Short mmCIF file of C-alpha atoms in Angstrom, two decimals:
data_model
loop_
_atom_site.label_atom_id
_atom_site.label_comp_id
_atom_site.label_asym_id
_atom_site.label_seq_id
_atom_site.Cartn_x
_atom_site.Cartn_y
_atom_site.Cartn_z
CA UNK C 1 -9.26 -13.82 2.19
CA UNK C 2 -8.61 -10.06 1.20
CA UNK C 3 -5.37 -8.40 1.87
CA UNK C 4 -5.47 -4.26 2.59
CA UNK C 5 -1.73 -3.14 1.80
CA UNK C 6 0.14 -0.35 1.88
CA UNK C 7 3.18 0.03 -0.61
CA UNK C 8 6.18 2.49 -0.16
CA UNK C 9 8.58 3.97 -2.96
CA UNK C 10 11.38 5.14 -0.74
CA UNK C 11 13.22 6.56 -3.79
CA UNK C 12 9.96 8.69 -4.05
CA UNK C 13 8.65 8.82 -0.74
CA UNK C 14 4.97 7.60 -1.82
CA UNK C 15 2.49 5.51 -0.51
CA UNK C 16 -0.16 3.29 -2.22
CA UNK C 17 -2.75 1.97 -0.10
CA UNK C 18 -4.90 -0.62 -1.77
CA UNK C 19 -7.09 -4.18 -1.77
CA UNK C 20 -6.48 -7.38 -3.17
CA UNK C 21 -6.62 -11.10 -3.01
CA UNK C 22 -3.53 -11.81 -4.10
CA UNK C 23 -0.78 -9.65 -2.34
CA UNK C 24 2.50 -11.16 -4.61
CA UNK C 25 0.58 -10.90 -7.71
CA UNK C 26 -0.20 -7.20 -6.92
CA UNK C 27 3.24 -6.39 -5.86
CA UNK C 28 4.56 -7.84 -9.18
CA UNK C 29 1.97 -5.99 -11.13
CA UNK C 30 2.56 -2.66 -9.10
CA UNK C 31 6.51 -2.67 -9.94
CA UNK C 32 6.29 -4.31 -13.75
CA UNK C 33 7.48 -2.23 -16.27
CA UNK C 34 4.53 -2.37 -18.32
CA UNK C 35 2.16 -0.96 -15.51
CA UNK C 36 0.24 1.86 -17.30
CA UNK C 37 -1.34 3.07 -13.82
CA UNK C 38 -0.42 5.72 -11.19
CA UNK C 39 2.29 3.28 -9.43
CA UNK C 40 4.38 3.08 -12.76
CA UNK C 41 5.82 6.62 -12.19
CA UNK C 42 7.08 5.75 -8.82
CA UNK C 43 8.74 1.94 -9.16
CA UNK C 44 10.20 0.37 -7.11
CA UNK C 45 7.64 -0.50 -4.20
CA UNK C 46 8.06 -2.63 -1.43
CA UNK C 47 5.00 -3.84 0.49
CA UNK C 48 4.89 -1.57 4.26
CA UNK C 49 1.83 -3.16 5.70
CA UNK C 50 -0.88 -5.42 5.30
CA UNK C 51 -4.15 -6.63 7.04
CA UNK C 52 -6.21 -9.44 6.08
CA UNK C 53 -9.66 -9.86 6.36
CA UNK C 54 -12.11 -12.68 5.34
CA UNK C 55 -14.82 -10.19 3.75
CA UNK C 56 -14.25 -7.74 0.76
CA UNK C 57 -16.31 -5.68 2.37
CA UNK C 58 -14.38 -5.30 5.48
CA UNK C 59 -11.73 -5.04 3.68
CA UNK C 60 -12.86 -1.96 1.41
CA UNK C 61 -13.93 -0.52 4.81
CA UNK C 62 -10.41 -0.51 6.12
CA UNK C 63 -8.77 0.30 2.91
CA UNK C 64 -11.22 3.75 3.38
CA UNK C 65 -10.09 4.34 6.50
CA UNK C 66 -6.28 4.00 5.53
CA UNK C 67 -7.01 6.48 3.08
CA UNK C 68 -8.26 9.22 5.16
CA UNK C 69 -5.58 11.80 6.85
CA UNK C 70 -5.46 9.71 10.06
CA UNK C 71 -4.94 6.65 8.39
CA UNK C 72 -1.94 8.04 6.13
CA UNK C 73 -0.86 9.61 9.14
CA UNK C 74 -0.61 5.99 10.66
CA UNK C 75 1.27 4.67 7.58
CA UNK C 76 3.45 7.39 7.60
CA UNK C 77 4.39 6.38 11.64
CA UNK C 78 5.29 2.96 10.41
CA UNK C 79 7.53 4.61 7.96
CA UNK C 80 9.16 7.11 10.27
CA UNK C 81 9.63 3.93 12.76
CA UNK C 82 11.00 1.55 10.09
CA UNK C 83 13.18 3.76 8.16
CA UNK C 84 14.30 5.91 11.22
CA UNK C 85 13.48 9.32 9.37
#
């Protein structure tokens, strides 16, 4: 099982979209102080959105869609409705 996820940093108003087979471990890694990636600068992340897929290829296809401008608009819509911005 593969999960496409969107993380949100409310403090920095940043979105991160990715794919994982273990969403809990991935969120912990993104928020861990020793994280050296792009997400380190924008901690604290929360899981905003997830979709699950049986096949990794399908998850990667959906990740690519969500990273497009239409996909990011979709994720921003979720943020606006959830946080009433």
